[in-house]
Coordinates of C-alpha atoms (C1' of nucleotides) in Angstrom, one line a residue:
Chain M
X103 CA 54.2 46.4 23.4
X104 CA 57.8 47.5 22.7
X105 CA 59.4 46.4 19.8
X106 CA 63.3 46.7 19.2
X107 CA 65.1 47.1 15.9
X108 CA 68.5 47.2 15.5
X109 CA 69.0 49.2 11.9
X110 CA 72.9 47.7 11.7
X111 CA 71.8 44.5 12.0
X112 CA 72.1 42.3 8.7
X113 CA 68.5 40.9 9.2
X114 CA 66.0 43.1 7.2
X115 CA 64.1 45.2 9.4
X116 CA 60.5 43.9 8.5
X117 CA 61.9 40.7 9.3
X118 CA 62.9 41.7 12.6
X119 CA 59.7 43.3 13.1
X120 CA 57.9 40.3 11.9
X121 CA 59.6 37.9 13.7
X122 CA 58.8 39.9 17.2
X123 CA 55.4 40.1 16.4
X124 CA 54.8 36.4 15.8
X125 CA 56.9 35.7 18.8
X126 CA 54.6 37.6 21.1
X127 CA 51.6 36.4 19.7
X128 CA 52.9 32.5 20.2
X129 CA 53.8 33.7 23.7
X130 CA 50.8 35.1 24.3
X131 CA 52.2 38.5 25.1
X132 CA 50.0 39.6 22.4
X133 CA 46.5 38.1 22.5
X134 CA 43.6 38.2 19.6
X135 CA 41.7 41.3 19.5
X136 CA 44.1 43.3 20.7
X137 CA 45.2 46.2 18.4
X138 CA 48.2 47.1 17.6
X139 CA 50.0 50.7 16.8
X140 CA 48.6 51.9 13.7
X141 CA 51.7 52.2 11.1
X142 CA 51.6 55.4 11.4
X143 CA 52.6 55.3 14.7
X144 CA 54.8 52.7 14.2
X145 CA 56.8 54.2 11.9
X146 CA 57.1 57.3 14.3
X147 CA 58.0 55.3 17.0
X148 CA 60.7 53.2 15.2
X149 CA 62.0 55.4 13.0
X150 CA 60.9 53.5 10.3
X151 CA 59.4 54.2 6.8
X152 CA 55.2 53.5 7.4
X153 CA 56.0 51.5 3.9
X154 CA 58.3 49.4 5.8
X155 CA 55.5 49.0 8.7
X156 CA 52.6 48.5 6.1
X157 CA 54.7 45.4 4.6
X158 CA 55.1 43.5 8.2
X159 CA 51.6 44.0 8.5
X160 CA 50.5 42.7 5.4
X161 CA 52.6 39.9 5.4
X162 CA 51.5 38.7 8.9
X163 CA 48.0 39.5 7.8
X164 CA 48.3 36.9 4.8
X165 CA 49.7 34.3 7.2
X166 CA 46.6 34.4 9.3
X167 CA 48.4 36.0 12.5
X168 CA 47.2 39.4 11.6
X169 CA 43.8 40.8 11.2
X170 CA 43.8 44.8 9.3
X171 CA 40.0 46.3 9.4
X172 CA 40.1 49.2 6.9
X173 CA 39.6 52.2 9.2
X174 CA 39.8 51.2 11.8
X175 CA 43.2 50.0 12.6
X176 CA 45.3 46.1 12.9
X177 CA 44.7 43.4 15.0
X178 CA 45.8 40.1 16.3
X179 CA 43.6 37.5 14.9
X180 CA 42.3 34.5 16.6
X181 CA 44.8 31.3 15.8
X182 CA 43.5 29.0 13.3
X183 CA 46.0 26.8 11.0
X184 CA 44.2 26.0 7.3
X185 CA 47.3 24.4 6.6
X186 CA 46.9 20.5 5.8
X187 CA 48.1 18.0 8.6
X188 CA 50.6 16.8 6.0
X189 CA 52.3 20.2 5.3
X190 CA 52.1 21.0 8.6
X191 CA 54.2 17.7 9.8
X192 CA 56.8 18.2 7.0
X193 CA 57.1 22.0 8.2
X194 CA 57.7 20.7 12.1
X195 CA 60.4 18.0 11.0
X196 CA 62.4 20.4 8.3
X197 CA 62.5 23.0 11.4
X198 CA 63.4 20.3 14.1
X199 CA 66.4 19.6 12.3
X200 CA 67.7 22.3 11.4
X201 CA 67.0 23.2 14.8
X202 CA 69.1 20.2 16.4
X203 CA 72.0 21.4 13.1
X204 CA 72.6 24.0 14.7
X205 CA 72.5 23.3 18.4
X206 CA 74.9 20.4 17.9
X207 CA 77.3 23.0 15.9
X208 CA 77.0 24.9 18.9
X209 CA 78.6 22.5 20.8
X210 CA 75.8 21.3 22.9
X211 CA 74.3 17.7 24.2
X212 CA 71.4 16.5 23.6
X213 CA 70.1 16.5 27.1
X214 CA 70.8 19.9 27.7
X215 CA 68.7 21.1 24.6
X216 CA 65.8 19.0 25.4
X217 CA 66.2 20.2 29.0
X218 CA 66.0 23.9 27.7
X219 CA 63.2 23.5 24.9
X220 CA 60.9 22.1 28.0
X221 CA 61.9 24.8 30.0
X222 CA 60.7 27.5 27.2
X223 CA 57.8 25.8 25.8
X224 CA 56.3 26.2 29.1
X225 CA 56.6 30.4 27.9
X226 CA 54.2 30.4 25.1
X227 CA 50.6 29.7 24.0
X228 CA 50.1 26.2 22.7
X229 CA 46.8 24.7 21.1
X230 CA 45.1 22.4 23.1
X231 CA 43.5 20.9 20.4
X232 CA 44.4 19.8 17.1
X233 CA 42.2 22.1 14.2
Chain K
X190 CA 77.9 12.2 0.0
X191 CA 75.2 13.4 -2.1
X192 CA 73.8 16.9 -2.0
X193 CA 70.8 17.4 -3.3
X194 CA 70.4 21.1 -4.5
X195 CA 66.4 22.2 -5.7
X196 CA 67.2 25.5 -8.6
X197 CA 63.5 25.8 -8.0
X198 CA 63.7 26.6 -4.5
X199 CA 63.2 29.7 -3.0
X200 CA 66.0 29.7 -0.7
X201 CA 69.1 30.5 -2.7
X202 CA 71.1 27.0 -4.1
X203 CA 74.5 28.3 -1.6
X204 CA 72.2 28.5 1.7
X205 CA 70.3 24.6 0.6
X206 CA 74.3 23.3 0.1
X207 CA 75.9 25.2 3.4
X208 CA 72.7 24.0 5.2
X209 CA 73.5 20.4 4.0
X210 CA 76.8 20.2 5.1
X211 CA 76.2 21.5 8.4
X212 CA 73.2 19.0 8.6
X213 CA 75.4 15.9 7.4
X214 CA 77.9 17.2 9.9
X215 CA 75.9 17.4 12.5
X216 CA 74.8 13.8 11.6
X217 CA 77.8 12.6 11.4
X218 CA 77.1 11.2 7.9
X219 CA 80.1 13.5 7.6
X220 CA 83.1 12.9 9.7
X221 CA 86.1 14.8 10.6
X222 CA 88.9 14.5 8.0
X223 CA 86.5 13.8 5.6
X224 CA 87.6 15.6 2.1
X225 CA 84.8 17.1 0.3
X226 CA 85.0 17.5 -3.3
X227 CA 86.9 20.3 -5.0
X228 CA 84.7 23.6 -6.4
X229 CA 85.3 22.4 -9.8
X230 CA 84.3 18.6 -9.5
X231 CA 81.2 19.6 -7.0
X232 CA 79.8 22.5 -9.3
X233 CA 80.0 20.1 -12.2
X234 CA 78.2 17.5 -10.2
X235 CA 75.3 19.9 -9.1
X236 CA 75.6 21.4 -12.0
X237 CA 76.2 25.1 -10.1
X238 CA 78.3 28.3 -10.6
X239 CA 82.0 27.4 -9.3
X240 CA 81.8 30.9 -7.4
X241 CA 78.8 29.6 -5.4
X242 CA 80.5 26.5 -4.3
X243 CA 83.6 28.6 -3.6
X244 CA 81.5 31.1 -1.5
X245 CA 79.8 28.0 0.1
X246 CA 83.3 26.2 1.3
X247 CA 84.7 29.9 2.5
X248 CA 81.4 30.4 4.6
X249 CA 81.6 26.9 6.4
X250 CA 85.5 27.7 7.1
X251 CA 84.2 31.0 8.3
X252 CA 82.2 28.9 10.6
X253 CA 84.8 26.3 12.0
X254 CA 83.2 23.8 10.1
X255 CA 85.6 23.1 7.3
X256 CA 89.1 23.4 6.8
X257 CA 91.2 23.9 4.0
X258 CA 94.3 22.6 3.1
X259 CA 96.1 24.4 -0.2
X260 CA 96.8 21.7 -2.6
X261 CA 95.1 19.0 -0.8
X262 CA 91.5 19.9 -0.7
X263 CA 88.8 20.9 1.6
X264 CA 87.9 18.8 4.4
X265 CA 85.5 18.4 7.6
X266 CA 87.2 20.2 10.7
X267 CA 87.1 18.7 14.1
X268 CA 84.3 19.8 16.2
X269 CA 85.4 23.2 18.6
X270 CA 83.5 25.9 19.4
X271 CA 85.4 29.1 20.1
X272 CA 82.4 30.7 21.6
X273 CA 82.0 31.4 25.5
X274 CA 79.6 29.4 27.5
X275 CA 77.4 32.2 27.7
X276 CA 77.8 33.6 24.0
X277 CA 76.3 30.0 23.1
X278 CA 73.9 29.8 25.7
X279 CA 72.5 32.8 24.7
X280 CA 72.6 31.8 21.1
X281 CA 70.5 28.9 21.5
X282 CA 68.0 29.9 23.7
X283 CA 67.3 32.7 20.5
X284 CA 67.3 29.5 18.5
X285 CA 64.9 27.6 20.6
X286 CA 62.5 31.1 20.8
X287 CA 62.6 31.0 17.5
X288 CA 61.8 27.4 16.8
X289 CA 59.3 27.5 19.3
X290 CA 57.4 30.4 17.7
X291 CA 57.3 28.9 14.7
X292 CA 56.0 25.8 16.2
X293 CA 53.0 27.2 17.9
X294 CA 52.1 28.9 14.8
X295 CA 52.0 25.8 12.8
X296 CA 49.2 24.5 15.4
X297 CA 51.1 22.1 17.3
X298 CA 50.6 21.2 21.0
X299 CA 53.7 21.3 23.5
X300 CA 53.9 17.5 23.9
X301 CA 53.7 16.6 19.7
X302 CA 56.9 19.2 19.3
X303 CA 59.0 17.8 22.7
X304 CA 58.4 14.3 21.1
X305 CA 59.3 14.7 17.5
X306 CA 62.3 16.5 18.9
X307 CA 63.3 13.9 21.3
X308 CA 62.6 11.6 18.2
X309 CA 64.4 12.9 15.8
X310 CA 67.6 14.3 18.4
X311 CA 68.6 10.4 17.7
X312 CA 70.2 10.7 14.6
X313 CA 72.4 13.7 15.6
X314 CA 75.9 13.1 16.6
X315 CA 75.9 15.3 20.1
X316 CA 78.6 16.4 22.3
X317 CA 79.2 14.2 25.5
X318 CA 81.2 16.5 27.2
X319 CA 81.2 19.8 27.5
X320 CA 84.0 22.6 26.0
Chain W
X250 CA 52.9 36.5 -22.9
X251 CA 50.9 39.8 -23.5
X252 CA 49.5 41.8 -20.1
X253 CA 47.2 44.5 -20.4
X254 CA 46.5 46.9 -17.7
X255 CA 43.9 49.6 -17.9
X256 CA 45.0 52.3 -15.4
X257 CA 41.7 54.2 -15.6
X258 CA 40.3 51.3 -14.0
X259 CA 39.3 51.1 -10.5
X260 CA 40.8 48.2 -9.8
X261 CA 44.2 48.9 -8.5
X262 CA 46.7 48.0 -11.4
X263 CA 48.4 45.6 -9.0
X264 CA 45.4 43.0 -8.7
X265 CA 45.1 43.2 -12.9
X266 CA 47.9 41.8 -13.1
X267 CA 47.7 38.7 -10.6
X268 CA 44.5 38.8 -12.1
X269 CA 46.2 37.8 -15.3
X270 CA 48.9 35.5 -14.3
X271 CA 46.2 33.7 -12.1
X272 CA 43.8 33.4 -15.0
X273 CA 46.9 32.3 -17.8
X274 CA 48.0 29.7 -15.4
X275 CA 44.4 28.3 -14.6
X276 CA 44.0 28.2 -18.7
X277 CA 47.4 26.4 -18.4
X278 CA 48.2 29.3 -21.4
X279 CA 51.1 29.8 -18.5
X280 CA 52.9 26.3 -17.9
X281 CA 55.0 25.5 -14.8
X282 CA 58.4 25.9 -15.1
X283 CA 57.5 28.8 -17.4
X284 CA 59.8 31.9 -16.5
X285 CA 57.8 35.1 -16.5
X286 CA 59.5 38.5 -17.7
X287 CA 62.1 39.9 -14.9
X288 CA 60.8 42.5 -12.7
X289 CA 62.6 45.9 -15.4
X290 CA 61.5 44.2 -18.1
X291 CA 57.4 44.1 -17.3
X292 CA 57.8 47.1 -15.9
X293 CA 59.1 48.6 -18.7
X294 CA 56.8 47.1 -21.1
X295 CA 53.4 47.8 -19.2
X296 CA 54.6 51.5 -17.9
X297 CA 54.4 50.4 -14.4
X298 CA 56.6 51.2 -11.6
X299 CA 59.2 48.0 -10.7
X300 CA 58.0 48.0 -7.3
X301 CA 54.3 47.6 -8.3
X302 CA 55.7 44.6 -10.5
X303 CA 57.4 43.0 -7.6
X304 CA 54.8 43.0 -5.6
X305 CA 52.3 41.4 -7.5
X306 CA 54.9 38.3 -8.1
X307 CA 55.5 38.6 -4.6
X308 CA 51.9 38.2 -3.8
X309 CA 51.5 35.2 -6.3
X310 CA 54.5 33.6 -4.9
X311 CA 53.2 33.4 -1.4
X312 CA 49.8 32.0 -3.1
X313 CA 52.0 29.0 -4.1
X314 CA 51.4 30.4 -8.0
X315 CA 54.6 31.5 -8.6
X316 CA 57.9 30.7 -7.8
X317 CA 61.2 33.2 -7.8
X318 CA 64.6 32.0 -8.0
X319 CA 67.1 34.6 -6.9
X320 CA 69.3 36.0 -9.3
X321 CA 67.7 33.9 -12.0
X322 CA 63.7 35.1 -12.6
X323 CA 60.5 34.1 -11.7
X324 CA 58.4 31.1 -12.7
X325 CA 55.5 29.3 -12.7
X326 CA 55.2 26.7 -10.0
X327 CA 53.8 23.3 -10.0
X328 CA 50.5 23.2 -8.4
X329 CA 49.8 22.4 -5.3
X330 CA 47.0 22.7 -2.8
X331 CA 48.0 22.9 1.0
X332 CA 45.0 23.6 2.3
X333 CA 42.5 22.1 4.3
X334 CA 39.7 20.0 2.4
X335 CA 37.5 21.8 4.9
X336 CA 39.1 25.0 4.0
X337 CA 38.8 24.8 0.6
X338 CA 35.3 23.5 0.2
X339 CA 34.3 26.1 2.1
X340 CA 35.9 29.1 0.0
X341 CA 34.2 27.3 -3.2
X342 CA 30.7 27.6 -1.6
X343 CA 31.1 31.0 -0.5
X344 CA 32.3 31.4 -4.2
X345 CA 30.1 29.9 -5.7
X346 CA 27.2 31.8 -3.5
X347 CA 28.9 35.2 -4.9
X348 CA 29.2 34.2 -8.6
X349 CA 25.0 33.0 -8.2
X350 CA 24.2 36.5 -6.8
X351 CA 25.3 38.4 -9.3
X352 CA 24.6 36.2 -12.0
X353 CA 20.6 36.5 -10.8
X354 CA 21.4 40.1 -10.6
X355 CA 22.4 40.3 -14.3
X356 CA 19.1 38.7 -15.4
X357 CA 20.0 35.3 -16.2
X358 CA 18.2 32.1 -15.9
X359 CA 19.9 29.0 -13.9
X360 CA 20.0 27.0 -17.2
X361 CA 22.3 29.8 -19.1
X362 CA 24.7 29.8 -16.1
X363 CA 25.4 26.4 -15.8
X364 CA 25.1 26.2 -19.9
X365 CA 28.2 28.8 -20.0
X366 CA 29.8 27.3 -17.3
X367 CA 30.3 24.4 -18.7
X368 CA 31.6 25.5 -21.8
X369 CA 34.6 27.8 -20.3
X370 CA 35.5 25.3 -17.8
X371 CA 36.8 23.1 -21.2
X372 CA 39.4 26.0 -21.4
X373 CA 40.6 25.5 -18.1
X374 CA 43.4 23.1 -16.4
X375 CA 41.8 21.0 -13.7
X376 CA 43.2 18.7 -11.3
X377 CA 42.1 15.0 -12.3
X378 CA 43.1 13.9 -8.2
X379 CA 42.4 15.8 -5.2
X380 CA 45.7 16.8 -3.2
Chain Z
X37 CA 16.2 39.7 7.7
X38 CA 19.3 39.4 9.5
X39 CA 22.0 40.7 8.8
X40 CA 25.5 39.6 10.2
X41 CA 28.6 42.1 10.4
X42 CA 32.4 40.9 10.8
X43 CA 34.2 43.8 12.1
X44 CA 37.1 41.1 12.4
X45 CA 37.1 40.5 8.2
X46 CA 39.6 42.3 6.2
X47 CA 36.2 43.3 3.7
X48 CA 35.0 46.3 4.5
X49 CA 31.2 46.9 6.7
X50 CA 29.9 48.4 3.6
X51 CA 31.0 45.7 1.5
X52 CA 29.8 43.1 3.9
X53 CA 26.5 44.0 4.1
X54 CA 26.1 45.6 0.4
X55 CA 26.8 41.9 -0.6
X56 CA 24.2 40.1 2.1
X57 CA 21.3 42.1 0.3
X58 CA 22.4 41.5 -3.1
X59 CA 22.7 38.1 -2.3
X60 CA 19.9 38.0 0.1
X61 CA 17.7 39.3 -3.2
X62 CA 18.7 37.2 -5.5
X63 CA 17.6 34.2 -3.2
X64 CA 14.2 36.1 -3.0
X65 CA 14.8 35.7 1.0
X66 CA 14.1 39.6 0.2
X67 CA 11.4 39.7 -2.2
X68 CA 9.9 43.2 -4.2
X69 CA 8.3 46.0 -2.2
X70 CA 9.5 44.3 1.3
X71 CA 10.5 47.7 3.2
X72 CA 14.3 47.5 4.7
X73 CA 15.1 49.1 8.2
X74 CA 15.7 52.8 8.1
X75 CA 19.3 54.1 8.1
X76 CA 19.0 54.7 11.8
X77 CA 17.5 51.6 13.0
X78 CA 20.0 49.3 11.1
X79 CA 22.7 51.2 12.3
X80 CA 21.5 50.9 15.7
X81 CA 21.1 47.2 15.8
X82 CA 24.7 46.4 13.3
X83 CA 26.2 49.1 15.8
X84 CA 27.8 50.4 12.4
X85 CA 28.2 54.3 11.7
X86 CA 25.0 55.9 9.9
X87 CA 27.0 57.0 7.2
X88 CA 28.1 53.6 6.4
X89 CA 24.5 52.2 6.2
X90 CA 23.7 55.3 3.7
X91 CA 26.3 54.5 1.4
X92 CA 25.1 50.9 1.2
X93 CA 21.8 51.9 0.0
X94 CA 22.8 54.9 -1.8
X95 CA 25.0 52.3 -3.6
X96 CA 22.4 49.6 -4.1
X97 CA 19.9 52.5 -5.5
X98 CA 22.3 52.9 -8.0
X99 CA 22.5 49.2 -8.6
X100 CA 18.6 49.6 -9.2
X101 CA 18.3 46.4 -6.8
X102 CA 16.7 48.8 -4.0
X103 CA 14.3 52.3 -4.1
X104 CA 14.2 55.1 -1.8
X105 CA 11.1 56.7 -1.0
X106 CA 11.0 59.8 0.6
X107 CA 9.2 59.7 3.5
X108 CA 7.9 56.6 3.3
X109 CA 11.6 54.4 3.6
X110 CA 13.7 51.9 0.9
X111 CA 12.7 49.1 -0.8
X112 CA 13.5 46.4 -2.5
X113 CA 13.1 47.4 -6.1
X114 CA 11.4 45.3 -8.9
X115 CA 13.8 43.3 -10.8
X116 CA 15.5 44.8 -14.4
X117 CA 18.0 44.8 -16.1
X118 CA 18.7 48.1 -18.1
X119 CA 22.0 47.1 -19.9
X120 CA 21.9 45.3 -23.0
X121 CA 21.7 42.2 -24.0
X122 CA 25.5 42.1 -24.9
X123 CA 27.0 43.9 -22.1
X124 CA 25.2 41.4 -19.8
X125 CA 26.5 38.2 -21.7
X126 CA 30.4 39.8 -21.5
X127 CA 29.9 40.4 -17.9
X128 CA 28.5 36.9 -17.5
X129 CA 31.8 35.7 -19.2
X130 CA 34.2 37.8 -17.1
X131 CA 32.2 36.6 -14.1
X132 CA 32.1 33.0 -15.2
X133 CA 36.1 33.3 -16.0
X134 CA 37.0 34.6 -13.0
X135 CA 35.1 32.1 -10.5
X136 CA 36.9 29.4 -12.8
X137 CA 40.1 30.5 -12.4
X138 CA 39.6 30.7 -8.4
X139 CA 37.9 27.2 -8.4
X140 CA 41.0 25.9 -10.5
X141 CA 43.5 27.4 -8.2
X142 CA 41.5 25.7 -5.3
X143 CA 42.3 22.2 -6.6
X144 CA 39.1 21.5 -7.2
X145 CA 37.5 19.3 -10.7
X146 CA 35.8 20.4 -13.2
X147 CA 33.4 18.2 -11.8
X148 CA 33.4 19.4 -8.5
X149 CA 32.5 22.4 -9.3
X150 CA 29.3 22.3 -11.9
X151 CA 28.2 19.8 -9.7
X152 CA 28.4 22.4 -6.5
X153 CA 26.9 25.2 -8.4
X154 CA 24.1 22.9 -10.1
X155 CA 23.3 22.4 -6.0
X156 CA 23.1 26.0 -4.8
X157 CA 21.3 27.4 -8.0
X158 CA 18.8 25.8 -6.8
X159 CA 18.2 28.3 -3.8
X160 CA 18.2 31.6 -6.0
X161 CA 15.3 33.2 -7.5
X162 CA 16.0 33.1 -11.4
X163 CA 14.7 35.1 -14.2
X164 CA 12.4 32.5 -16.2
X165 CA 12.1 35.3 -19.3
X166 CA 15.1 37.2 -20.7
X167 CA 14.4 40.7 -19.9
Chain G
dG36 C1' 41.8 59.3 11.9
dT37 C1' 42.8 54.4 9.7
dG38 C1' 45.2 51.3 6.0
dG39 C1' 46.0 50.5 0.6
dT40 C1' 48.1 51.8 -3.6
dC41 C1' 51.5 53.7 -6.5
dT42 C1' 55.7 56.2 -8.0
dA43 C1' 60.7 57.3 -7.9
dG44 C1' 65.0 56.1 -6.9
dA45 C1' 68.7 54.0 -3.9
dC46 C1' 71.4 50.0 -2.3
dC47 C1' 72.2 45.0 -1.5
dA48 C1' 72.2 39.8 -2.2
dC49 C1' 72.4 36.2 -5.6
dC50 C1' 74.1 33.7 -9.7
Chain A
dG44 C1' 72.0 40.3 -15.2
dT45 C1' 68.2 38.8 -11.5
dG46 C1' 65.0 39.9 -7.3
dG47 C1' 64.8 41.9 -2.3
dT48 C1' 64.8 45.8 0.8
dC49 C1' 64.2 50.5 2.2
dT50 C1' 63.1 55.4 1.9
dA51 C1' 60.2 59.5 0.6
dG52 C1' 56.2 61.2 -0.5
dA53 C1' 51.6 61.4 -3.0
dC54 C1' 46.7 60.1 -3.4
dC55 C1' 42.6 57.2 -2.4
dA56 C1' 39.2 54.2 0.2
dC57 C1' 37.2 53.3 4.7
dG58 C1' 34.6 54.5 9.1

DNA sequence: GTGGTCTAGACCACC
DNA sequence: GTGGTCTAGACCACG
């Protein structure tokens, strides 16, 4: 796993970190079990405060993607969503659109989007069955 | 127009309105030459800090999205996008990533997010051609 | 609102607090829309580092508890459950099964259990529909 | 007796199993003088470091729910209480106030819940005579 | 060795 | 003024 952050960036760090993490994991790039660099490490690696490493890890932890076993390191967590059906549907439609907000500011058609969200679903891990 | 601003929110009150605007834009609720409301008559409305309206209409001008006009008011701008080809390609492919990750995480299969988006892609107002 | 935290205790000072909040808002002695004290304040008052502070309405805040409003303070949030019926009857059970345990453990008979149960739960604010 | 060990659960081994006695007592599943696996073959079969086991029952000793032996191997100990009659009632209370507060912030009602606990009380061993 | 907690103090975003 | 982010460094719990 190599994870890139770019310190001049305006996006907080953890959220960069964060965002990578759950993008590999929905990809598949990082499957459950596997165990990720202790935060010590981390933090070497990145040149990052462990603090800073400890936070992403939490965080991911609380929404389910995560998985830390005291002593013994952090781990990607088999999916599960204990979200209601409901929330979950109002989550999908919010992000859709402002999805589509922003591809249509950016000056593209609608085919063309649909073409290229195809193209990269076919990249990442989907559920087969509804939970 | 009505904007619809929620103080009890966790994303800040100028990201809901700029996020509105581009929405409606994007919609085409809003149309070019449209003139929006002036800071003081919108922030009494929402009942908002002038400065955050201010900061709101100076971000979407920032963004090609609104134009202002001393002594006349603020209004929509026509749809250009001064990016390259590749500088938006490469922006929305981040965005769909992005969208995509989230997407997975929420539990959804590949074919329930590529229908709600073809769904909902309806009420956008897209480009025909491209620039 | 008064808070009191016993720093000789073992539980970190952190989960005294949420401990608190999550107990004055199940009492409904916290309201929603109640604003808390700011993060210098609380700290302040109690002795406690701001960051300790912060995280703790952090935590509460992604538990759907609280509710922070930047630049303006944090407050109570309406409930709401968004979890799974199936998630949630399960945590009760396996709540339920813990509370039993050490209630046995303590030498008490079933009948003054569910005697002194019922008589806190009048102090408490329950839900009259399910979510 | 079974005993089942989550490495993938954020509680700790020791806490894990630490709780499946106590809990496994108080049901009487475990009843007084039944003779628990040795440290070694428990942490043979749970595939769990020695030391981890030892703490569990060093801990429980303490508790006064099991008895060590020498020689001969721990057991479960005789049921008593050796703290007063008030400690044992405010400990009930904090105990009692704190599974409310959960239950509340589940969404369950009031109902729900005495009626749930009434259910499983009925599978714990209870004290018919105050110590 | 692992992660969890806490403190101290800096700087930024928001209203 | 508010909270959010990040750093630095200490100490504890867990296996």
């Amino acid at each position: 796993m190599k994870f890139l952050i770019d310190t001049s960036s305006r996006v907080p760090i953890y959220r960069q970190l964060t965002q990578q993490i759950r993008e590999s994991v929905a990809r598949g790039t990082l499957r459950p079990e596997t165990k990720l660099p202790s935060v010590r490490e981390l933090s070497k690696e990145l040149v990052i405060n462990p603090n800073t490493i400890a936070r992403v890890y939490t965080e991911l932890e609380r929404e389910g993607i995560l998985n830390t076993r005291p002593g013994l390191g952090v781990f990607v967590a088999h999916p599960k969503s204990e979200l209601t059906k409901k929330v979950r549907k109002e989550r999908l439609v919010e992000l859709v659109d402002q999805f589509l907000t922003e591809a249509v500011h950016l000056g593209f058609s609608s085919n063309e989007v649909i073409s290229l969200l195809g193209q990269r679903a076919e990249q990442f891990q989907w559920m087969t069955v509804e939970t």
